[in-house]
Short mmCIF file of C-alpha atoms in Angstrom, two decimals:
data_model
loop_
_atom_site.label_atom_id
_atom_site.label_comp_id
_atom_site.label_asym_id
_atom_site.label_seq_id
_atom_site.Cartn_x
_atom_site.Cartn_y
_atom_site.Cartn_z
CA MET Q 287 -6.47 -21.03 -18.23
CA ASN Q 288 -4.40 -19.08 -20.73
CA GLU Q 289 -1.49 -16.74 -19.84
CA LEU Q 290 -3.82 -13.59 -20.06
CA GLN Q 291 -6.38 -15.23 -17.60
CA GLU Q 292 -3.55 -16.22 -15.28
CA PHE Q 293 -2.12 -12.67 -15.23
CA GLU Q 294 -5.53 -11.26 -14.56
CA ALA Q 295 -6.17 -13.61 -11.71
CA TRP Q 296 -2.77 -12.63 -10.23
CA TRP Q 297 -3.50 -8.93 -10.79
CA ASP Q 298 -6.98 -8.95 -9.21
CA GLN Q 299 -6.06 -11.31 -6.36
CA ASP Q 300 -5.84 -8.40 -3.79
CA CYS Q 301 -8.35 -6.02 -5.41
CA ASP Q 302 -10.92 -4.99 -3.01
CA THR Q 303 -13.77 -3.39 -4.96
CA SER Q 304 -16.35 -3.74 -2.32
CA GLU Q 305 -16.46 -0.04 -1.70
CA ASN Q 306 -16.35 1.26 -5.23
CA PRO Q 307 -19.60 2.94 -6.00
CA TYR Q 308 -19.00 3.20 -9.67
CA SER Q 309 -19.76 0.84 -12.51
CA GLN Q 310 -16.71 -1.35 -13.48
CA HIS Q 311 -17.09 -0.25 -16.97
CA SER Q 312 -16.46 3.40 -16.29
CA MET Q 313 -13.44 5.64 -16.06
CA MET Q 314 -14.40 6.66 -12.50
CA TYR Q 315 -14.18 3.12 -11.36
CA TRP Q 316 -10.58 2.78 -12.26
CA ALA Q 317 -9.90 6.28 -11.04
CA TRP Q 318 -11.28 5.14 -7.66
CA GLU Q 319 -9.22 1.97 -7.69
CA ALA Q 320 -5.97 3.91 -8.50
CA TRP Q 321 -6.77 6.40 -5.69
CA LYS Q 322 -7.10 3.35 -3.24
CA ALA Q 323 -3.82 1.91 -4.39
CA GLY Q 324 -2.04 5.29 -4.09
CA ARG Q 325 -3.53 5.83 -0.62
CA ALA Q 326 -2.37 2.38 0.46
CA ALA Q 327 1.15 2.86 -1.04
CA GLU Q 328 1.39 6.18 0.80
CA ARG Q 329 0.33 4.78 4.13
CA GLU Q 330 2.80 2.04 3.79
CA ALA Q 331 5.56 4.54 3.00
CA CYS Q 332 4.68 6.62 6.01
CA ALA Q 333 4.77 3.52 8.27
CA VAL Q 334 8.23 2.82 7.08
CA ILE Q 335 9.35 6.32 7.76
CA ALA Q 336 7.96 6.19 11.14
CA PHE Q 337 9.51 2.85 11.99
CA ASN Q 338 12.84 4.11 10.64
CA ALA Q 339 12.54 7.23 12.75
CA TYR Q 340 11.64 5.33 15.92
CA THR Q 341 14.51 2.98 15.30
CA TYR Q 342 16.95 5.85 14.76
CA ILE Q 343 15.84 7.52 18.02
CA GLU Q 344 16.00 4.35 20.08
CA ALA Q 345 19.66 3.88 18.70
CA ALA Q 346 20.53 7.44 19.34
CA ASN Q 347 19.18 7.25 22.88
CA ALA Q 348 21.08 3.84 23.59
CA ILE Q 349 24.32 5.55 22.28
CA ARG Q 350 23.85 8.62 24.58
CA ALA Q 351 23.03 6.43 27.67
CA ARG Q 352 26.11 4.25 27.01
CA GLY Q 353 28.32 7.28 26.78
CA GLN Q 354 27.17 8.55 30.10
CA GLU Q 355 28.15 5.35 31.93
#
């Protein structure tokens, strides 16, 4: 396996094209894949924001509760 093949194998390792309705040789295929990747990245970013907000709220509540003792 040459370097290009190794790179392509790595690049495609998490590529799920099972739902892509377009031909792999069309521009729409790659637009669909880019949209799915963007959607996944946005969901991940939202999950991080939600987790951080939850952590902040829990910490703030613990600080408030400690101050009332």
